[in-house]
């Protein structure tokens, strides 16, 4: 591991509105900057009352304006929902406002249910099958202006904003490898194909002007506290959120409970354990060992930690511990080398 970062889903807690979520997002970003995280990514999700970052580029601008050094970007923007030209203009504008600090992670899925996806793409003859052509168009709009090019993104053309491919399947690995781009795997909620995807990405990687060698970013749920018991209780908010998704009833982030087994059935718990198997939950010593094991499993170049924690101050504390853990692991690796 070379770097450590955070994926913030801008959680809306029960009893709060998006306004409070955005205030917490800004406060978190300032703390992440102090904890020396490399970047903070915001994700595009729609029709999700517990996630406030649907208008992702707007939130990225808000966070970048409130910070000074930390990179800010999309983890990610769902390319099937947008015109490549509009994404290039939006992120070209962000890069012009905050030079050298903007990232663009792109994904193939719509980030929503089928009905919502139809509402998003009303009037657009696009689908996920257009991903490769859309991605090529987007990269072209962000690159230098070519002779005879009649349509350009302004701002956007020539910004060469760093682009990463996000994925939870083998398709994203293949695309990232063929184009020589960084690959971020959503192992924090879709672990099944993690190792196979990373193998495909690394074995088929084609060096590019962007990267000479593969660069893997891997997601890890991270819930740290003073004791294992406290961290495990914080973790129940994420378990409840996923259980509600399984039930087709997404909602705001719920407060933690003392016994998760009183909320979920045995089959639901089995589903939670599969989906959330890549989670570091516990005290400093516990999460250190779990994070080390995850790195040994993935050999990730960068960890992106995420945590849906109901109490904002507990969330900041968890990410502070995360910074200490990652610094420890980076230092240990450097000494071993």
Short mmCIF file of N, CA and C in Angstrom, two decimals, residues 78-216:
data_model
loop_
_atom_site.label_atom_id
_atom_site.label_comp_id
_atom_site.label_asym_id
_atom_site.label_seq_id
_atom_site.Cartn_x
_atom_site.Cartn_y
_atom_site.Cartn_z
N UNK A 78 -21.60 7.63 -12.64
CA UNK A 78 -22.10 6.50 -13.43
C UNK A 78 -22.31 6.95 -14.88
N UNK A 79 -21.46 6.48 -15.74
CA UNK A 79 -21.39 7.00 -17.10
C UNK A 79 -22.67 6.75 -17.89
N UNK A 80 -23.41 5.71 -17.53
CA UNK A 80 -24.64 5.42 -18.25
C UNK A 80 -25.72 6.48 -18.02
N UNK A 81 -25.54 7.31 -17.00
CA UNK A 81 -26.55 8.32 -16.66
C UNK A 81 -26.32 9.67 -17.33
N UNK A 82 -25.18 9.84 -18.01
CA UNK A 82 -24.79 11.19 -18.43
C UNK A 82 -24.22 11.20 -19.84
N UNK A 83 -24.27 12.35 -20.45
CA UNK A 83 -23.54 12.61 -21.68
C UNK A 83 -22.06 12.78 -21.35
N UNK A 84 -21.15 12.12 -22.09
CA UNK A 84 -19.72 12.31 -21.84
C UNK A 84 -19.28 13.77 -21.92
N UNK A 85 -19.88 14.53 -22.83
CA UNK A 85 -19.52 15.94 -22.95
C UNK A 85 -19.87 16.70 -21.67
N UNK A 86 -21.05 16.44 -21.11
CA UNK A 86 -21.45 17.15 -19.90
C UNK A 86 -20.55 16.80 -18.72
N UNK A 87 -20.16 15.52 -18.61
CA UNK A 87 -19.24 15.13 -17.53
C UNK A 87 -17.91 15.85 -17.72
N UNK A 88 -17.42 15.87 -18.95
CA UNK A 88 -16.15 16.55 -19.22
C UNK A 88 -16.23 18.03 -18.86
N UNK A 89 -17.34 18.67 -19.16
CA UNK A 89 -17.50 20.09 -18.83
C UNK A 89 -17.59 20.29 -17.31
N UNK A 90 -18.34 19.42 -16.64
CA UNK A 90 -18.48 19.55 -15.18
C UNK A 90 -17.13 19.37 -14.48
N UNK A 91 -16.42 18.32 -14.85
CA UNK A 91 -15.15 18.06 -14.17
C UNK A 91 -14.04 18.97 -14.68
N UNK A 92 -14.16 19.42 -15.92
CA UNK A 92 -13.22 20.44 -16.39
C UNK A 92 -13.40 21.74 -15.62
N UNK A 93 -14.65 22.05 -15.29
CA UNK A 93 -14.92 23.24 -14.47
C UNK A 93 -14.33 23.07 -13.08
N UNK A 94 -14.54 21.90 -12.48
CA UNK A 94 -13.99 21.63 -11.15
C UNK A 94 -12.47 21.71 -11.16
N UNK A 95 -11.83 21.14 -12.16
CA UNK A 95 -10.38 21.18 -12.25
C UNK A 95 -9.88 22.61 -12.45
N UNK A 96 -10.63 23.41 -13.18
CA UNK A 96 -10.25 24.81 -13.37
C UNK A 96 -10.38 25.61 -12.07
N UNK A 97 -11.38 25.24 -11.25
CA UNK A 97 -11.56 25.91 -9.97
C UNK A 97 -10.56 25.46 -8.92
N UNK A 98 -10.21 24.16 -8.98
CA UNK A 98 -9.33 23.57 -7.96
C UNK A 98 -8.22 22.78 -8.66
N UNK A 99 -7.28 23.47 -9.27
CA UNK A 99 -6.28 22.81 -10.12
C UNK A 99 -5.47 21.75 -9.37
N UNK A 100 -5.34 20.59 -10.00
CA UNK A 100 -4.51 19.53 -9.46
C UNK A 100 -5.11 18.75 -8.32
N UNK A 101 -6.42 18.94 -8.04
CA UNK A 101 -7.02 18.27 -6.89
C UNK A 101 -8.23 17.42 -7.24
N UNK A 102 -8.61 17.36 -8.50
CA UNK A 102 -9.86 16.70 -8.88
C UNK A 102 -9.60 15.34 -9.52
N UNK A 103 -10.35 14.33 -9.06
CA UNK A 103 -10.31 12.98 -9.63
C UNK A 103 -11.65 12.67 -10.29
N UNK A 104 -11.61 11.75 -11.24
CA UNK A 104 -12.84 11.28 -11.87
C UNK A 104 -12.83 9.77 -11.96
N UNK A 105 -13.59 9.14 -11.07
CA UNK A 105 -13.81 7.71 -11.16
C UNK A 105 -15.12 7.47 -11.87
N UNK A 106 -15.13 6.56 -12.84
CA UNK A 106 -16.35 6.31 -13.60
C UNK A 106 -16.76 4.85 -13.48
N UNK A 107 -18.06 4.64 -13.43
CA UNK A 107 -18.60 3.30 -13.33
C UNK A 107 -19.61 3.03 -14.42
N UNK A 108 -19.96 1.77 -14.58
CA UNK A 108 -20.85 1.36 -15.66
C UNK A 108 -22.30 1.25 -15.22
N UNK A 109 -22.54 0.88 -13.95
CA UNK A 109 -23.90 0.67 -13.46
C UNK A 109 -24.63 2.00 -13.30
N UNK A 110 -25.95 1.99 -13.25
CA UNK A 110 -26.71 3.24 -13.11
C UNK A 110 -26.71 3.81 -11.71
N UNK A 111 -26.31 3.02 -10.70
CA UNK A 111 -26.31 3.53 -9.33
C UNK A 111 -27.70 3.69 -8.76
N UNK A 112 -28.64 2.86 -9.25
CA UNK A 112 -30.02 3.00 -8.80
C UNK A 112 -30.79 1.76 -9.22
N UNK A 113 -32.08 1.73 -8.87
CA UNK A 113 -32.95 0.66 -9.31
C UNK A 113 -33.40 0.92 -10.76
N UNK A 114 -34.03 -0.09 -11.34
CA UNK A 114 -34.41 0.00 -12.76
C UNK A 114 -35.36 1.15 -13.05
N UNK A 115 -36.36 1.33 -12.21
CA UNK A 115 -37.34 2.40 -12.42
C UNK A 115 -36.67 3.77 -12.36
N UNK A 116 -35.78 3.95 -11.38
CA UNK A 116 -35.07 5.23 -11.25
C UNK A 116 -34.14 5.45 -12.43
N UNK A 117 -33.50 4.39 -12.88
CA UNK A 117 -32.60 4.51 -14.04
C UNK A 117 -33.35 5.00 -15.27
N UNK A 118 -34.58 4.53 -15.43
CA UNK A 118 -35.38 5.00 -16.56
C UNK A 118 -35.70 6.48 -16.42
N UNK A 119 -35.99 6.92 -15.20
CA UNK A 119 -36.30 8.33 -14.97
C UNK A 119 -35.07 9.20 -15.24
N UNK A 120 -33.90 8.71 -14.89
CA UNK A 120 -32.67 9.47 -15.10
C UNK A 120 -32.39 9.64 -16.59
N UNK A 121 -32.58 8.56 -17.34
CA UNK A 121 -32.18 8.57 -18.74
C UNK A 121 -33.33 8.91 -19.67
N UNK A 122 -34.35 9.55 -19.17
CA UNK A 122 -35.48 9.93 -20.02
C UNK A 122 -35.00 10.77 -21.20
N UNK A 123 -35.37 10.33 -22.39
CA UNK A 123 -34.96 11.07 -23.59
C UNK A 123 -33.58 10.71 -24.09
N UNK A 124 -32.89 9.79 -23.38
CA UNK A 124 -31.56 9.38 -23.81
C UNK A 124 -31.61 7.96 -24.32
N UNK A 125 -31.04 7.70 -25.48
CA UNK A 125 -30.99 6.35 -26.03
C UNK A 125 -29.69 5.69 -25.62
N UNK A 126 -29.44 5.68 -24.30
CA UNK A 126 -28.19 5.12 -23.80
C UNK A 126 -28.49 4.01 -22.83
N UNK A 127 -27.54 3.10 -22.71
CA UNK A 127 -27.61 2.00 -21.76
C UNK A 127 -26.20 1.65 -21.35
N UNK A 128 -26.08 0.71 -20.42
CA UNK A 128 -24.75 0.34 -19.94
C UNK A 128 -23.89 -0.23 -21.07
N UNK A 129 -24.49 -0.75 -22.14
CA UNK A 129 -23.73 -1.31 -23.25
C UNK A 129 -22.95 -0.24 -24.01
N UNK A 130 -23.24 1.01 -23.80
CA UNK A 130 -22.53 2.10 -24.45
C UNK A 130 -21.28 2.50 -23.68
N UNK A 131 -20.97 1.79 -22.62
CA UNK A 131 -19.91 2.24 -21.71
C UNK A 131 -18.58 2.46 -22.43
N UNK A 132 -18.15 1.52 -23.22
CA UNK A 132 -16.83 1.63 -23.85
C UNK A 132 -16.75 2.84 -24.79
N UNK A 133 -17.77 3.03 -25.61
CA UNK A 133 -17.74 4.16 -26.52
C UNK A 133 -17.86 5.48 -25.76
N UNK A 134 -18.70 5.49 -24.72
CA UNK A 134 -18.85 6.70 -23.90
C UNK A 134 -17.55 7.04 -23.18
N UNK A 135 -16.88 6.00 -22.68
CA UNK A 135 -15.63 6.23 -21.97
C UNK A 135 -14.58 6.80 -22.92
N UNK A 136 -14.48 6.24 -24.13
CA UNK A 136 -13.53 6.77 -25.10
C UNK A 136 -13.82 8.21 -25.45
N UNK A 137 -15.11 8.53 -25.57
CA UNK A 137 -15.51 9.91 -25.88
C UNK A 137 -15.15 10.85 -24.74
N UNK A 138 -15.40 10.40 -23.50
CA UNK A 138 -15.08 11.22 -22.33
C UNK A 138 -13.58 11.50 -22.25
N UNK A 139 -12.77 10.47 -22.42
CA UNK A 139 -11.32 10.65 -22.36
C UNK A 139 -10.84 11.59 -23.46
N UNK A 140 -11.47 11.50 -24.62
CA UNK A 140 -11.09 12.39 -25.72
C UNK A 140 -11.42 13.84 -25.40
N UNK A 141 -12.57 14.07 -24.78
CA UNK A 141 -12.96 15.43 -24.42
C UNK A 141 -12.03 16.03 -23.36
N UNK A 142 -11.43 15.18 -22.51
CA UNK A 142 -10.53 15.67 -21.47
C UNK A 142 -9.09 15.81 -21.96
N UNK A 143 -8.82 15.24 -23.13
CA UNK A 143 -7.46 15.29 -23.68
C UNK A 143 -7.25 16.58 -24.47
N UNK A 144 -6.06 16.73 -25.02
CA UNK A 144 -5.73 17.93 -25.80
C UNK A 144 -6.57 18.00 -27.07
N UNK A 145 -6.88 19.18 -27.49
CA UNK A 145 -7.68 19.41 -28.69
C UNK A 145 -6.95 18.87 -29.92
N UNK A 146 -7.67 18.11 -30.74
CA UNK A 146 -7.07 17.52 -31.93
C UNK A 146 -7.37 18.36 -33.16
N UNK A 147 -6.51 18.32 -34.17
CA UNK A 147 -6.78 19.07 -35.41
C UNK A 147 -8.12 18.66 -36.03
N UNK A 148 -8.91 19.62 -36.38
CA UNK A 148 -10.19 19.35 -37.00
C UNK A 148 -11.30 19.00 -36.02
N UNK A 149 -11.00 18.98 -34.74
CA UNK A 149 -12.03 18.64 -33.73
C UNK A 149 -13.02 19.81 -33.60
N UNK A 150 -14.26 19.57 -33.91
CA UNK A 150 -15.26 20.65 -33.96
C UNK A 150 -16.03 20.80 -32.65
N UNK A 151 -16.07 19.76 -31.83
CA UNK A 151 -16.77 19.83 -30.54
C UNK A 151 -15.75 19.63 -29.43
N UNK A 152 -15.70 20.56 -28.52
CA UNK A 152 -14.78 20.42 -27.39
C UNK A 152 -15.50 20.75 -26.10
N UNK A 153 -14.96 20.21 -25.02
CA UNK A 153 -15.48 20.52 -23.69
C UNK A 153 -14.73 21.74 -23.17
N UNK A 154 -15.48 22.76 -22.88
CA UNK A 154 -14.82 23.96 -22.34
C UNK A 154 -15.63 24.51 -21.18
N UNK A 155 -15.04 24.48 -19.97
CA UNK A 155 -13.74 23.92 -19.62
C UNK A 155 -13.74 22.40 -19.69
N UNK A 156 -12.59 21.83 -19.87
CA UNK A 156 -12.46 20.37 -19.91
C UNK A 156 -11.34 19.93 -20.83
N UNK A 157 -11.38 20.39 -22.08
CA UNK A 157 -10.35 20.01 -23.05
C UNK A 157 -8.96 20.38 -22.54
N UNK A 158 -8.06 19.40 -22.56
CA UNK A 158 -6.69 19.64 -22.15
C UNK A 158 -6.43 19.55 -20.67
N UNK A 159 -7.48 19.30 -19.88
CA UNK A 159 -7.26 19.21 -18.42
C UNK A 159 -6.63 17.88 -18.04
N UNK A 160 -6.87 16.83 -18.83
CA UNK A 160 -6.28 15.51 -18.57
C UNK A 160 -6.48 15.08 -17.11
N UNK A 161 -7.69 15.25 -16.63
CA UNK A 161 -8.04 14.87 -15.26
C UNK A 161 -7.79 13.38 -15.07
N UNK A 162 -7.19 12.98 -13.95
CA UNK A 162 -6.97 11.55 -13.69
C UNK A 162 -8.30 10.79 -13.67
N UNK A 163 -8.39 9.75 -14.47
CA UNK A 163 -9.60 8.93 -14.56
C UNK A 163 -9.29 7.52 -14.07
N UNK A 164 -10.16 7.00 -13.21
CA UNK A 164 -10.07 5.62 -12.74
C UNK A 164 -11.34 4.89 -13.15
N UNK A 165 -11.20 3.59 -13.36
CA UNK A 165 -12.35 2.74 -13.67
C UNK A 165 -12.80 2.06 -12.38
N UNK A 166 -14.08 2.22 -12.06
CA UNK A 166 -14.65 1.55 -10.90
C UNK A 166 -15.38 0.31 -11.35
N UNK A 167 -15.37 -0.71 -10.50
CA UNK A 167 -16.08 -1.92 -10.88
C UNK A 167 -16.33 -2.85 -9.73
N UNK A 168 -17.29 -3.74 -9.92
CA UNK A 168 -17.58 -4.80 -8.97
C UNK A 168 -17.67 -6.13 -9.70
N UNK A 169 -17.16 -6.15 -10.94
CA UNK A 169 -17.22 -7.35 -11.77
C UNK A 169 -15.94 -7.45 -12.58
N UNK A 170 -15.90 -8.43 -13.47
CA UNK A 170 -14.71 -8.64 -14.30
C UNK A 170 -14.64 -7.64 -15.45
N UNK A 171 -15.79 -7.09 -15.84
CA UNK A 171 -15.82 -6.17 -16.98
C UNK A 171 -14.96 -4.95 -16.71
N UNK A 172 -15.12 -4.33 -15.55
CA UNK A 172 -14.34 -3.15 -15.23
C UNK A 172 -12.85 -3.44 -15.22
N UNK A 173 -12.47 -4.62 -14.73
CA UNK A 173 -11.06 -5.00 -14.71
C UNK A 173 -10.50 -5.08 -16.12
N UNK A 174 -11.28 -5.65 -17.03
CA UNK A 174 -10.84 -5.79 -18.42
C UNK A 174 -10.68 -4.43 -19.08
N UNK A 175 -11.63 -3.53 -18.82
CA UNK A 175 -11.57 -2.19 -19.41
C UNK A 175 -10.37 -1.42 -18.89
N UNK A 176 -10.19 -1.43 -17.57
CA UNK A 176 -9.08 -0.69 -16.96
C UNK A 176 -7.74 -1.23 -17.46
N UNK A 177 -7.63 -2.56 -17.58
CA UNK A 177 -6.39 -3.17 -18.05
C UNK A 177 -6.10 -2.78 -19.50
N UNK A 178 -7.10 -2.85 -20.35
CA UNK A 178 -6.88 -2.58 -21.77
C UNK A 178 -6.53 -1.12 -22.04
N UNK A 179 -7.02 -0.22 -21.17
CA UNK A 179 -6.79 1.21 -21.38
C UNK A 179 -5.65 1.76 -20.53
N UNK A 180 -5.06 0.90 -19.69
CA UNK A 180 -3.95 1.35 -18.87
C UNK A 180 -4.34 2.38 -17.83
N UNK A 181 -5.51 2.17 -17.19
CA UNK A 181 -6.02 3.11 -16.20
C UNK A 181 -6.05 2.45 -14.82
N UNK A 182 -6.07 3.24 -13.74
CA UNK A 182 -6.23 2.68 -12.40
C UNK A 182 -7.57 1.96 -12.28
N UNK A 183 -7.61 0.94 -11.44
CA UNK A 183 -8.81 0.14 -11.25
C UNK A 183 -9.19 0.13 -9.78
N UNK A 184 -10.42 0.57 -9.49
CA UNK A 184 -10.93 0.59 -8.11
C UNK A 184 -12.03 -0.44 -8.00
N UNK A 185 -11.84 -1.42 -7.11
CA UNK A 185 -12.83 -2.48 -6.96
C UNK A 185 -13.69 -2.24 -5.73
N UNK A 186 -15.01 -2.43 -5.90
CA UNK A 186 -15.97 -2.16 -4.82
C UNK A 186 -16.09 -3.35 -3.88
N UNK A 187 -14.95 -3.74 -3.30
CA UNK A 187 -14.92 -4.91 -2.42
C UNK A 187 -15.64 -4.67 -1.11
N UNK A 188 -15.98 -3.42 -0.80
CA UNK A 188 -16.67 -3.14 0.45
C UNK A 188 -18.13 -3.56 0.42
N UNK A 189 -18.67 -3.87 -0.77
CA UNK A 189 -20.05 -4.38 -0.81
C UNK A 189 -20.25 -5.49 -1.84
N UNK A 190 -19.27 -5.74 -2.71
CA UNK A 190 -19.40 -6.77 -3.74
C UNK A 190 -18.10 -7.58 -3.80
N UNK A 191 -17.87 -8.45 -2.83
CA UNK A 191 -16.56 -9.10 -2.70
C UNK A 191 -16.35 -10.33 -3.57
N UNK A 192 -17.40 -10.89 -4.14
CA UNK A 192 -17.30 -12.21 -4.74
C UNK A 192 -16.23 -12.33 -5.81
N UNK A 193 -16.12 -11.33 -6.69
CA UNK A 193 -15.20 -11.44 -7.82
C UNK A 193 -13.91 -10.65 -7.61
N UNK A 194 -13.65 -10.23 -6.39
CA UNK A 194 -12.51 -9.37 -6.11
C UNK A 194 -11.20 -9.96 -6.63
N UNK A 195 -10.84 -11.14 -6.18
CA UNK A 195 -9.53 -11.69 -6.52
C UNK A 195 -9.42 -12.02 -8.00
N UNK A 196 -10.48 -12.53 -8.59
CA UNK A 196 -10.46 -12.84 -10.02
C UNK A 196 -10.31 -11.56 -10.84
N UNK A 197 -11.02 -10.51 -10.43
CA UNK A 197 -10.94 -9.24 -11.15
C UNK A 197 -9.53 -8.65 -11.06
N UNK A 198 -8.93 -8.70 -9.89
CA UNK A 198 -7.58 -8.15 -9.74
C UNK A 198 -6.57 -8.95 -10.55
N UNK A 199 -6.77 -10.26 -10.62
CA UNK A 199 -5.87 -11.10 -11.41
C UNK A 199 -5.98 -10.74 -12.89
N UNK A 200 -7.22 -10.59 -13.38
CA UNK A 200 -7.43 -10.22 -14.78
C UNK A 200 -6.80 -8.85 -15.06
N UNK A 201 -7.03 -7.91 -14.18
CA UNK A 201 -6.50 -6.56 -14.37
C UNK A 201 -4.97 -6.57 -14.45
N UNK A 202 -4.34 -7.24 -13.50
CA UNK A 202 -2.87 -7.24 -13.46
C UNK A 202 -2.26 -8.03 -14.61
N UNK A 203 -2.87 -9.17 -14.94
CA UNK A 203 -2.30 -10.03 -15.99
C UNK A 203 -2.46 -9.43 -17.38
N UNK A 204 -3.47 -8.59 -17.57
CA UNK A 204 -3.76 -8.06 -18.90
C UNK A 204 -3.46 -6.57 -19.04
N UNK A 205 -2.81 -6.01 -18.05
CA UNK A 205 -2.57 -4.56 -18.05
C UNK A 205 -1.68 -4.14 -19.21
N UNK A 206 -2.11 -3.09 -19.91
CA UNK A 206 -1.35 -2.50 -21.00
C UNK A 206 -0.83 -1.13 -20.56
N UNK A 207 0.47 -0.94 -20.45
CA UNK A 207 1.00 0.36 -20.05
C UNK A 207 0.49 1.48 -20.96
N UNK A 208 0.28 2.64 -20.37
CA UNK A 208 -0.25 3.78 -21.11
C UNK A 208 0.50 5.04 -20.73
N UNK A 209 0.10 6.15 -21.32
CA UNK A 209 0.69 7.43 -20.93
C UNK A 209 0.35 7.78 -19.49
N UNK A 210 -0.73 7.19 -18.99
CA UNK A 210 -1.17 7.47 -17.63
C UNK A 210 -0.42 6.61 -16.62
N UNK A 211 -0.29 5.32 -16.90
CA UNK A 211 0.30 4.38 -15.95
C UNK A 211 1.29 3.45 -16.65
N UNK A 212 2.42 3.23 -16.00
CA UNK A 212 3.40 2.27 -16.52
C UNK A 212 3.13 0.88 -15.98
N UNK A 213 2.41 0.79 -14.85
CA UNK A 213 2.14 -0.48 -14.20
C UNK A 213 0.75 -0.44 -13.59
N UNK A 214 0.15 -1.60 -13.29
CA UNK A 214 -1.20 -1.60 -12.71
C UNK A 214 -1.26 -0.83 -11.40
N UNK A 215 -2.42 -0.23 -11.14
CA UNK A 215 -2.64 0.49 -9.89
C UNK A 215 -4.01 0.09 -9.37
N UNK A 216 -4.03 -0.61 -8.24
CA UNK A 216 -5.26 -1.14 -7.66
C UNK A 216 -5.69 -0.33 -6.44
#
